[in-house]
Amino acid sequence: MTSTQEQKKNYLLPIAMMIALFAMISFVTGLQNPMGIIVKNQFGASNFMSQLGNFANFIAYAFMGIPAGLLLQRIGYKKTALLAVAVGFAGVGIQYISGQAESFVVYLTGAFVCGFSMCMLNAVVNPMLNTLGGGGNKGNQLIQVGGSLNSLSATIVPVLVGYLIGNAAQASIKDANPALFIAMGIFALAFIVLFFMEIPEPHMIKEKAAVKDNHSALSFRHFILGAVAIFVYVGVEVGIPNIANLFMTSTPESGGLGIDTTIAGTVVGTYWFLMLIGRLVGASVGAKISSKAMLICAAVLGLIFVTLAMFMPVETKVSMPVFQSDISFGLAEVPIGIMFLVLCGLCTSVMWGGIFNLAVEGLGKYTAAASGFFMVMVCGGGILPLVQGAVADSTTYMTSYWVVFAGLAYMVYYALIGCKNVNKDIPV
């Protein structure tokens, strides 16, 4: 008993830091949303170009997903985490330098380096929390806590940045320095704490020589279709609030609503808050409702919300509850279509877990490799919003949501038909 208590006590701080890093992933990723508004104003960028920072952040996953898994096997959790934190610090630092240099290219470089860090952290924090929790229910519980804090951080980012920067549509990258300093400070603190912590490395100890195999995770049709679903899902999750933010903050002359960026930030923050609520509800009913049923309901409801958003008249306004700049609740008057887009946060909240569970079902020994490949497909969060931004440039903001509609329709197909394992003859 004493030994167990001592172990828990020893690991309390690294557990707290891993959960904090969970939050940092969404904080640094979420920075690209308000930064998109800033660079659009500062450099006269199009909607397409305003999404390049987000694209650079997510496309890094395509390059780093598999190497991050290999790093985990070769050097272990602790060294990979330390490397990820150091890279994250450097990435945010480059974005700071871009403000001093007033360079769009340097800003994109910083966003790309940040993406490497976020990918490595994503590869580390889930298994590390599970290990520090001793596996089983406790490990699962820690991961759920980390995921919830991830959503909470995503909720606060647009509100906090809006508060620190003021009117992002009139700001430059330099005005984002307070938010960048906060990110760099937390990265520095996390590095110091992790450096002096003892972290168990069970996978390095138990690692066995690879055995030649004629099959892989890609031998399963339902996994390939599931990987595409993850690619589409992350793009949908990011595209909904990003383009909505551009729509709200752009001038009426350029097809936008001309809403103050601080108010728009509270609206976008509410989208991420609803994702937090959805994840908490999904975790509580997950044992009673199948992943297939949950994904079908979420995707169909998302289709309904997006369809209503596109066809509702912009002139019809509603007062919706939002987070204000002082992190309290208030009301914001927005077109009813924006409200329906915000409600999509309830739908996107449970999709990752549902798709992942359906895609790896029946994979057995190929599950670990499948997880690494999934990390590569997160790059969809950069590609689809870029496509949506290009559609918005050539048509209108709301018309661009047909890209989101198509993505949700694919997820309905996957949940109904594509998730069936038709390769049960492969030994696992």
GROMACS .gro file of C-alpha atoms in nm:
model
  428
    1MET     CA    1   0.000   0.000   0.000
    2THR     CA    2   0.274   0.244   0.097
    3SER     CA    3   0.472   0.163  -0.217
    4THR     CA    4   0.168   0.226  -0.437
    5GLN     CA    5   0.091   0.554  -0.263
    6GLU     CA    6   0.453   0.663  -0.300
    7GLN     CA    7   0.446   0.580  -0.672
    8LYS     CA    8   0.127   0.781  -0.722
    9LYS     CA    9   0.277   1.070  -0.528
   10ASN     CA   10   0.595   1.060  -0.735
   11TYR     CA   11   0.399   1.064  -1.060
   12LEU     CA   12   0.146   1.329  -0.958
   13LEU     CA   13   0.349   1.617  -1.105
   14PRO     CA   14   0.426   1.453  -1.441
   15ILE     CA   15   0.058   1.351  -1.467
   16ALA     CA   16  -0.037   1.715  -1.412
   17MET     CA   17   0.216   1.825  -1.674
   18MET     CA   18   0.091   1.572  -1.930
   19ILE     CA   19  -0.265   1.697  -1.878
   20ALA     CA   20  -0.133   2.053  -1.914
   21LEU     CA   21   0.038   1.952  -2.240
   22PHE     CA   22  -0.295   1.811  -2.357
   23ALA     CA   23  -0.429   2.164  -2.311
   24MET     CA   24  -0.123   2.314  -2.482
   25ILE     CA   25  -0.192   2.108  -2.796
   26SER     CA   26  -0.528   2.280  -2.844
   27PHE     CA   27  -0.392   2.618  -2.726
   28VAL     CA   28  -0.113   2.631  -2.986
   29THR     CA   29  -0.332   2.475  -3.257
   30GLY     CA   30  -0.617   2.715  -3.173
   31LEU     CA   31  -0.387   3.016  -3.208
   32GLN     CA   32  -0.394   2.969  -3.586
   33ASN     CA   33  -0.763   3.069  -3.590
   34PRO     CA   34  -0.726   3.430  -3.465
   35MET     CA   35  -0.384   3.449  -3.634
   36GLY     CA   36  -0.565   3.381  -3.964
   37ILE     CA   37  -0.768   3.700  -3.910
   38ILE     CA   38  -0.454   3.895  -3.820
   39VAL     CA   39  -0.251   3.791  -4.126
   40LYS     CA   40  -0.552   3.847  -4.350
   41ASN     CA   41  -0.557   4.209  -4.232
   42GLN     CA   42  -0.182   4.268  -4.203
   43PHE     CA   43  -0.081   4.117  -4.537
   44GLY     CA   44  -0.405   4.169  -4.732
   45ALA     CA   45  -0.437   3.791  -4.763
   46SER     CA   46  -0.730   3.610  -4.926
   47ASN     CA   47  -0.944   3.363  -4.733
   48PHE     CA   48  -0.736   3.087  -4.894
   49MET     CA   49  -0.407   3.242  -4.778
   50SER     CA   50  -0.544   3.315  -4.430
   51GLN     CA   51  -0.581   2.939  -4.381
   52LEU     CA   52  -0.219   2.863  -4.480
   53GLY     CA   53  -0.100   2.894  -4.118
   54ASN     CA   54  -0.358   2.638  -4.013
   55PHE     CA   55  -0.256   2.427  -4.315
   56ALA     CA   56   0.114   2.445  -4.222
   57ASN     CA   57   0.030   2.343  -3.865
   58PHE     CA   58  -0.167   2.037  -3.968
   59ILE     CA   59   0.031   1.927  -4.275
   60ALA     CA   60   0.326   1.873  -4.039
   61TYR     CA   61   0.133   1.570  -3.908
   62ALA     CA   62   0.170   1.407  -4.250
   63PHE     CA   63   0.548   1.435  -4.221
   64MET     CA   64   0.584   1.363  -3.849
   65GLY     CA   65   0.311   1.108  -3.769
   66ILE     CA   66   0.510   0.791  -3.839
   67PRO     CA   67   0.849   0.930  -3.724
   68ALA     CA   68   0.684   1.032  -3.394
   69GLY     CA   69   0.580   0.670  -3.339
   70LEU     CA   70   0.932   0.551  -3.418
   71LEU     CA   71   1.080   0.805  -3.177
   72LEU     CA   72   0.852   0.674  -2.906
   73GLN     CA   73   0.988   0.322  -2.961
   74ARG     CA   74   1.354   0.424  -2.994
   75ILE     CA   75   1.404   0.688  -2.722
   76GLY     CA   76   1.095   0.645  -2.503
   77TYR     CA   77   0.822   0.869  -2.364
   78LYS     CA   78   1.033   1.113  -2.167
   79LYS     CA   79   1.290   1.204  -2.433
   80THR     CA   80   1.022   1.226  -2.703
   81ALA     CA   81   0.814   1.454  -2.479
   82LEU     CA   82   1.117   1.673  -2.403
   83LEU     CA   83   1.199   1.696  -2.773
   84ALA     CA   84   0.836   1.781  -2.856
   85VAL     CA   85   0.827   2.058  -2.593
   86ALA     CA   86   1.156   2.203  -2.719
   87VAL     CA   87   1.032   2.199  -3.078
   88GLY     CA   88   0.706   2.363  -2.966
   89PHE     CA   89   0.897   2.639  -2.789
   90ALA     CA   90   1.102   2.697  -3.105
   91GLY     CA   91   0.789   2.703  -3.326
   92VAL     CA   92   0.613   2.964  -3.113
   93GLY     CA   93   0.942   3.157  -3.096
   94ILE     CA   94   0.959   3.165  -3.477
   95GLN     CA   95   0.604   3.303  -3.486
   96TYR     CA   96   0.718   3.575  -3.244
   97ILE     CA   97   1.011   3.655  -3.475
   98SER     CA   98   0.768   3.676  -3.769
   99GLY     CA   99   0.598   3.962  -3.588
  100GLN     CA  100   0.926   4.149  -3.550
  101ALA     CA  101   1.019   4.081  -3.912
  102GLU     CA  102   0.662   4.138  -4.036
  103SER     CA  103   0.709   3.833  -4.258
  104PHE     CA  104   0.425   3.605  -4.370
  105VAL     CA  105   0.674   3.335  -4.476
  106VAL     CA  106   0.841   3.332  -4.132
  107TYR     CA  107   0.496   3.307  -3.971
  108LEU     CA  108   0.413   3.002  -4.186
  109THR     CA  109   0.749   2.846  -4.093
  110GLY     CA  110   0.665   2.888  -3.724
  111ALA     CA  111   0.322   2.733  -3.774
  112PHE     CA  112   0.483   2.436  -3.953
  113VAL     CA  113   0.738   2.380  -3.673
  114CYS     CA  114   0.456   2.404  -3.416
  115GLY     CA  115   0.278   2.130  -3.610
  116PHE     CA  116   0.578   1.897  -3.563
  117SER     CA  117   0.558   1.959  -3.189
  118MET     CA  118   0.181   1.905  -3.169
  119CYS     CA  119   0.213   1.577  -3.359
  120MET     CA  120   0.485   1.448  -3.125
  121LEU     CA  121   0.290   1.558  -2.817
  122ASN     CA  122  -0.023   1.384  -2.947
  123ALA     CA  123   0.183   1.067  -2.993
  124VAL     CA  124   0.319   1.095  -2.638
  125VAL     CA  125   0.047   1.219  -2.403
  126ASN     CA  126  -0.214   0.946  -2.458
  127PRO     CA  127   0.011   0.644  -2.392
  128MET     CA  128   0.209   0.832  -2.124
  129LEU     CA  129  -0.103   0.920  -1.925
  130ASN     CA  130  -0.221   0.564  -1.958
  131THR     CA  131   0.116   0.439  -1.828
  132LEU     CA  132   0.135   0.690  -1.542
  133GLY     CA  133  -0.217   0.592  -1.440
  134GLY     CA  134  -0.117   0.227  -1.428
  135GLY     CA  135  -0.327   0.135  -1.731
  136GLY     CA  136  -0.682   0.005  -1.713
  137ASN     CA  137  -0.964   0.228  -1.590
  138LYS     CA  138  -0.732   0.475  -1.416
  139GLY     CA  139  -0.525   0.526  -1.729
  140ASN     CA  140  -0.844   0.570  -1.931
  141GLN     CA  141  -0.976   0.818  -1.678
  142LEU     CA  142  -0.661   1.029  -1.702
  143ILE     CA  143  -0.688   1.037  -2.081
  144GLN     CA  144  -1.051   1.150  -2.055
  145VAL     CA  145  -0.948   1.426  -1.812
  146GLY     CA  146  -0.674   1.532  -2.054
  147GLY     CA  147  -0.919   1.534  -2.347
  148SER     CA  148  -1.166   1.746  -2.152
  149LEU     CA  149  -0.896   1.998  -2.061
  150ASN     CA  150  -0.795   1.997  -2.428
  151SER     CA  151  -1.150   2.110  -2.516
  152LEU     CA  152  -1.154   2.362  -2.233
  153SER     CA  153  -0.830   2.515  -2.361
  154ALA     CA  154  -0.972   2.533  -2.713
  155THR     CA  155  -1.275   2.713  -2.567
  156ILE     CA  156  -1.062   2.974  -2.392
  157VAL     CA  157  -0.809   3.042  -2.672
  158PRO     CA  158  -1.024   3.257  -2.905
  159VAL     CA  159  -1.170   3.443  -2.606
  160LEU     CA  160  -0.831   3.497  -2.439
  161VAL     CA  161  -0.659   3.602  -2.761
  162GLY     CA  162  -0.948   3.836  -2.840
  163TYR     CA  163  -0.908   3.989  -2.495
  164LEU     CA  164  -0.527   4.021  -2.519
  165ILE     CA  165  -0.514   4.148  -2.877
  166GLY     CA  166  -0.833   4.353  -2.894
  167ASN     CA  167  -0.961   4.395  -3.248
  168ALA     CA  168  -0.776   4.124  -3.442
  169ALA     CA  169  -0.901   4.267  -3.772
  170GLN     CA  170  -0.697   4.581  -3.696
  171ALA     CA  171  -0.403   4.401  -3.531
  172SER     CA  172  -0.062   4.281  -3.651
  173ILE     CA  173   0.130   3.969  -3.549
  174LYS     CA  174   0.318   4.179  -3.292
  175ASP     CA  175  -0.010   4.232  -3.107
  176ALA     CA  176  -0.033   3.855  -3.053
  177ASN     CA  177   0.293   3.857  -2.852
  178PRO     CA  178   0.120   3.822  -2.510
  179ALA     CA  179  -0.046   3.497  -2.620
  180LEU     CA  180   0.281   3.372  -2.772
  181PHE     CA  181   0.471   3.454  -2.450
  182ILE     CA  182   0.215   3.257  -2.245
  183ALA     CA  183   0.265   2.954  -2.474
  184MET     CA  184   0.647   2.979  -2.458
  185GLY     CA  185   0.638   3.014  -2.078
  186ILE     CA  186   0.428   2.701  -2.031
  187PHE     CA  187   0.651   2.508  -2.272
  188ALA     CA  188   0.960   2.616  -2.075
  189LEU     CA  189   0.801   2.516  -1.743
  190ALA     CA  190   0.691   2.179  -1.882
  191PHE     CA  191   1.044   2.108  -2.011
  192ILE     CA  192   1.203   2.181  -1.672
  193VAL     CA  193   0.952   1.968  -1.480
  194LEU     CA  194   0.974   1.675  -1.724
  195PHE     CA  195   1.355   1.689  -1.727
  196PHE     CA  196   1.373   1.616  -1.354
  197MET     CA  197   1.089   1.361  -1.346
  198GLU     CA  198   1.122   0.984  -1.359
  199ILE     CA  199   0.895   0.837  -1.625
  200PRO     CA  200   0.841   0.460  -1.668
  201GLU     CA  201   0.931   0.324  -2.011
  202PRO     CA  202   0.758  -0.015  -2.037
  203HIS     CA  203   0.757  -0.023  -2.416
  204MET     CA  204   1.132   0.016  -2.438
  205ILE     CA  205   1.182  -0.268  -2.189
  206LYS     CA  206   0.933  -0.506  -2.349
  207GLU     CA  207   1.014  -0.424  -2.711
  208LYS     CA  208   1.060  -0.738  -2.922
  209ALA     CA  209   1.221  -0.793  -3.257
  210ALA     CA  210   0.989  -0.733  -3.551
  211VAL     CA  211   0.849  -1.042  -3.721
  212LYS     CA  212   0.798  -1.045  -4.097
  213ASP     CA  213   0.431  -1.019  -4.183
  214ASN     CA  214   0.254  -1.026  -4.519
  215HIS     CA  215  -0.032  -0.816  -4.386
  216SER     CA  216  -0.068  -0.475  -4.220
  217ALA     CA  217  -0.339  -0.241  -4.097
  218LEU     CA  218  -0.378  -0.129  -4.459
  219SER     CA  219  -0.489  -0.483  -4.548
  220PHE     CA  220  -0.826  -0.405  -4.385
  221ARG     CA  221  -1.079  -0.216  -4.598
  222HIS     CA  222  -1.269  -0.078  -4.301
  223PHE     CA  223  -0.947   0.065  -4.160
  224ILE     CA  224  -0.855   0.242  -4.486
  225LEU     CA  225  -1.205   0.392  -4.507
  226GLY     CA  226  -1.175   0.485  -4.138
  227ALA     CA  227  -0.845   0.661  -4.199
  228VAL     CA  228  -1.014   0.867  -4.471
  229ALA     CA  229  -1.294   0.939  -4.222
  230ILE     CA  230  -1.040   1.073  -3.970
  231PHE     CA  231  -0.885   1.292  -4.242
  232VAL     CA  232  -1.231   1.429  -4.327
  233TYR     CA  233  -1.339   1.460  -3.963
  234VAL     CA  234  -1.046   1.676  -3.851
  235GLY     CA  235  -1.098   1.899  -4.155
  236VAL     CA  236  -1.466   1.939  -4.069
  237GLU     CA  237  -1.395   2.005  -3.701
  238VAL     CA  238  -1.143   2.281  -3.781
  239GLY     CA  239  -1.316   2.424  -4.089
  240ILE     CA  240  -1.650   2.495  -3.922
  241PRO     CA  241  -1.518   2.749  -3.665
  242ASN     CA  242  -1.232   2.886  -3.877
  243ILE     CA  243  -1.444   2.990  -4.175
  244ALA     CA  244  -1.724   3.106  -3.943
  245ASN     CA  245  -1.472   3.335  -3.773
  246LEU     CA  246  -1.363   3.478  -4.110
  247PHE     CA  247  -1.728   3.523  -4.213
  248MET     CA  248  -1.813   3.710  -3.894
  249THR     CA  249  -1.507   3.937  -3.888
  250SER     CA  250  -1.480   4.024  -4.259
  251THR     CA  251  -1.632   4.350  -4.378
  252PRO     CA  252  -1.975   4.352  -4.547
  253GLU     CA  253  -1.801   4.480  -4.863
  254SER     CA  254  -1.602   4.154  -4.880
  255GLY     CA  255  -1.905   3.936  -4.808
  256GLY     CA  256  -1.866   3.920  -4.429
  257LEU     CA  257  -2.082   4.029  -4.139
  258GLY     CA  258  -1.855   4.297  -3.993
  259ILE     CA  259  -1.890   4.164  -3.637
  260ASP     CA  260  -1.632   4.282  -3.382
  261THR     CA  261  -1.351   4.024  -3.351
  262THR     CA  262  -1.386   4.007  -2.971
  263ILE     CA  263  -1.752   3.908  -3.005
  264ALA     CA  264  -1.666   3.667  -3.287
  265GLY     CA  265  -1.402   3.510  -3.059
  266THR     CA  266  -1.665   3.444  -2.792
  267VAL     CA  267  -1.889   3.278  -3.053
  268VAL     CA  268  -1.607   3.053  -3.176
  269GLY     CA  269  -1.511   2.978  -2.816
  270THR     CA  270  -1.867   2.858  -2.757
  271TYR     CA  271  -1.824   2.604  -3.040
  272TRP     CA  272  -1.526   2.453  -2.856
  273PHE     CA  273  -1.717   2.471  -2.526
  274LEU     CA  274  -1.996   2.261  -2.680
  275MET     CA  275  -1.729   2.013  -2.789
  276LEU     CA  276  -1.625   1.991  -2.424
  277ILE     CA  277  -1.986   1.928  -2.319
  278GLY     CA  278  -2.028   1.670  -2.594
  279ARG     CA  279  -1.712   1.483  -2.490
  280LEU     CA  280  -1.821   1.470  -2.127
  281VAL     CA  281  -2.165   1.340  -2.227
  282GLY     CA  282  -2.012   1.096  -2.475
  283ALA     CA  283  -1.779   0.959  -2.209
  284SER     CA  284  -2.068   0.910  -1.965
  285VAL     CA  285  -2.292   0.721  -2.211
  286GLY     CA  286  -2.016   0.552  -2.410
  287ALA     CA  287  -2.057   0.222  -2.226
  288LYS     CA  288  -2.427   0.206  -2.317
  289ILE     CA  289  -2.426   0.332  -2.677
  290SER     CA  290  -2.221   0.172  -2.955
  291SER     CA  291  -1.963   0.373  -3.146
  292LYS     CA  292  -2.158   0.306  -3.466
  293ALA     CA  293  -2.486   0.445  -3.327
  294MET     CA  294  -2.309   0.745  -3.174
  295LEU     CA  295  -2.129   0.830  -3.500
  296ILE     CA  296  -2.448   0.794  -3.707
  297CYS     CA  297  -2.643   1.024  -3.473
  298ALA     CA  298  -2.363   1.283  -3.457
  299ALA     CA  299  -2.303   1.292  -3.834
  300VAL     CA  300  -2.672   1.306  -3.927
  301LEU     CA  301  -2.736   1.583  -3.672
  302GLY     CA  302  -2.432   1.768  -3.808
  303LEU     CA  303  -2.574   1.744  -4.161
  304ILE     CA  304  -2.902   1.893  -4.038
  305PHE     CA  305  -2.728   2.182  -3.859
  306VAL     CA  306  -2.501   2.265  -4.156
  307THR     CA  307  -2.792   2.250  -4.402
  308LEU     CA  308  -2.999   2.485  -4.184
  309ALA     CA  309  -2.699   2.718  -4.149
  310MET     CA  310  -2.655   2.744  -4.527
  311PHE     CA  311  -3.020   2.806  -4.609
  312MET     CA  312  -3.131   3.028  -4.321
  313PRO     CA  313  -3.146   3.399  -4.415
  314VAL     CA  314  -2.858   3.607  -4.279
  315GLU     CA  315  -3.105   3.877  -4.179
  316THR     CA  316  -3.263   3.648  -3.919
  317LYS     CA  317  -3.077   3.719  -3.595
  318VAL     CA  318  -3.076   3.539  -3.259
  319SER     CA  319  -2.921   3.615  -2.922
  320MET     CA  320  -2.711   3.313  -2.829
  321PRO     CA  321  -2.529   3.249  -2.497
  322VAL     CA  322  -2.152   3.291  -2.534
  323PHE     CA  323  -1.837   3.332  -2.324
  324GLN     CA  324  -1.745   3.696  -2.283
  325SER     CA  325  -1.390   3.832  -2.267
  326ASP     CA  326  -1.395   3.806  -1.887
  327ILE     CA  327  -1.478   3.431  -1.917
  328SER     CA  328  -1.836   3.487  -1.798
  329PHE     CA  329  -2.155   3.407  -1.990
  330GLY     CA  330  -2.333   3.669  -2.194
  331LEU     CA  331  -2.542   3.707  -2.510
  332ALA     CA  332  -2.423   3.781  -2.863
  333GLU     CA  333  -2.654   3.873  -3.149
  334VAL     CA  334  -2.561   3.670  -3.458
  335PRO     CA  335  -2.737   3.536  -3.769
  336ILE     CA  336  -2.925   3.215  -3.690
  337GLY     CA  337  -2.700   3.028  -3.936
  338ILE     CA  338  -2.397   3.104  -3.719
  339MET     CA  339  -2.580   2.958  -3.419
  340PHE     CA  340  -2.640   2.633  -3.608
  341LEU     CA  341  -2.271   2.615  -3.703
  342VAL     CA  342  -2.177   2.660  -3.335
  343LEU     CA  343  -2.415   2.380  -3.240
  344CYS     CA  344  -2.210   2.149  -3.466
  345GLY     CA  345  -1.958   2.141  -3.181
  346LEU     CA  346  -2.189   1.896  -3.003
  347CYS     CA  347  -2.164   1.667  -3.306
  348THR     CA  348  -1.790   1.686  -3.379
  349SER     CA  349  -1.708   1.623  -3.012
  350VAL     CA  350  -1.765   1.246  -3.021
  351MET     CA  351  -1.663   1.169  -3.379
  352TRP     CA  352  -1.291   1.102  -3.326
  353GLY     CA  353  -1.349   0.828  -3.069
  354GLY     CA  354  -1.631   0.672  -3.271
  355ILE     CA  355  -1.431   0.660  -3.595
  356PHE     CA  356  -1.118   0.533  -3.420
  357ASN     CA  357  -1.303   0.250  -3.242
  358LEU     CA  358  -1.481   0.137  -3.558
  359ALA     CA  359  -1.164   0.158  -3.771
  360VAL     CA  360  -0.941  -0.051  -3.540
  361GLU     CA  361  -1.205  -0.309  -3.449
  362GLY     CA  362  -1.074  -0.655  -3.532
  363LEU     CA  363  -0.721  -0.535  -3.611
  364GLY     CA  364  -0.561  -0.714  -3.316
  365LYS     CA  365  -0.181  -0.692  -3.338
  366TYR     CA  366  -0.205  -0.426  -3.611
  367THR     CA  367  -0.378  -0.174  -3.383
  368ALA     CA  368  -0.060   0.005  -3.271
  369ALA     CA  369   0.059   0.063  -3.627
  370ALA     CA  370  -0.292   0.175  -3.719
  371SER     CA  371  -0.282   0.440  -3.446
  372GLY     CA  372   0.039   0.584  -3.591
  373PHE     CA  373  -0.115   0.601  -3.937
  374PHE     CA  374  -0.418   0.779  -3.791
  375MET     CA  375  -0.185   1.052  -3.665
  376VAL     CA  376  -0.068   1.113  -4.023
  377MET     CA  377  -0.430   1.159  -4.137
  378VAL     CA  378  -0.478   1.446  -3.891
  379CYS     CA  379  -0.330   1.660  -4.171
  380GLY     CA  380  -0.687   1.681  -4.301
  381GLY     CA  381  -0.732   1.960  -4.046
  382GLY     CA  382  -0.508   2.174  -4.265
  383ILE     CA  383  -0.613   2.063  -4.611
  384LEU     CA  384  -0.995   2.076  -4.597
  385PRO     CA  385  -1.015   2.426  -4.439
  386LEU     CA  386  -0.776   2.540  -4.714
  387VAL     CA  387  -1.014   2.399  -4.975
  388GLN     CA  388  -1.307   2.558  -4.793
  389GLY     CA  389  -1.126   2.894  -4.789
  390ALA     CA  390  -1.069   2.871  -5.165
  391VAL     CA  391  -1.440   2.796  -5.220
  392ALA     CA  392  -1.528   3.095  -5.000
  393ASP     CA  393  -1.303   3.316  -5.216
  394SER     CA  394  -1.470   3.207  -5.539
  395THR     CA  395  -1.829   3.196  -5.408
  396THR     CA  396  -1.951   3.297  -5.061
  397TYR     CA  397  -1.864   3.202  -4.704
  398MET     CA  398  -2.183   3.002  -4.649
  399THR     CA  399  -2.156   2.826  -4.986
  400SER     CA  400  -1.816   2.696  -4.873
  401TYR     CA  401  -1.995   2.484  -4.613
  402TRP     CA  402  -2.089   2.238  -4.887
  403VAL     CA  403  -1.732   2.111  -4.830
  404VAL     CA  404  -1.828   2.042  -4.466
  405PHE     CA  405  -2.160   1.889  -4.580
  406ALA     CA  406  -1.974   1.645  -4.808
  407GLY     CA  407  -1.741   1.548  -4.522
  408LEU     CA  408  -2.031   1.478  -4.286
  409ALA     CA  409  -2.210   1.279  -4.557
  410TYR     CA  410  -1.899   1.060  -4.593
  411MET     CA  411  -1.897   0.995  -4.218
  412VAL     CA  412  -2.262   0.884  -4.236
  413TYR     CA  413  -2.162   0.641  -4.513
  414TYR     CA  414  -1.871   0.511  -4.308
  415ALA     CA  415  -2.083   0.457  -3.997
  416LEU     CA  416  -2.358   0.280  -4.192
  417ILE     CA  417  -2.158   0.075  -4.444
  418GLY     CA  418  -1.784   0.145  -4.458
  419CYS     CA  419  -1.703   0.035  -4.102
  420LYS     CA  420  -1.792  -0.330  -4.165
  421ASN     CA  421  -1.489  -0.559  -4.136
  422VAL     CA  422  -1.485  -0.763  -4.458
  423ASN     CA  423  -1.131  -0.897  -4.398
  424LYS     CA  424  -1.193  -1.132  -4.106
  425ASP     CA  425  -0.990  -1.404  -4.280
  426ILE     CA  426  -0.665  -1.217  -4.198
  427PRO     CA  427  -0.504  -1.363  -3.881
  428VAL     CA  428  -0.460  -1.098  -3.610
   0.00000   0.00000   0.00000
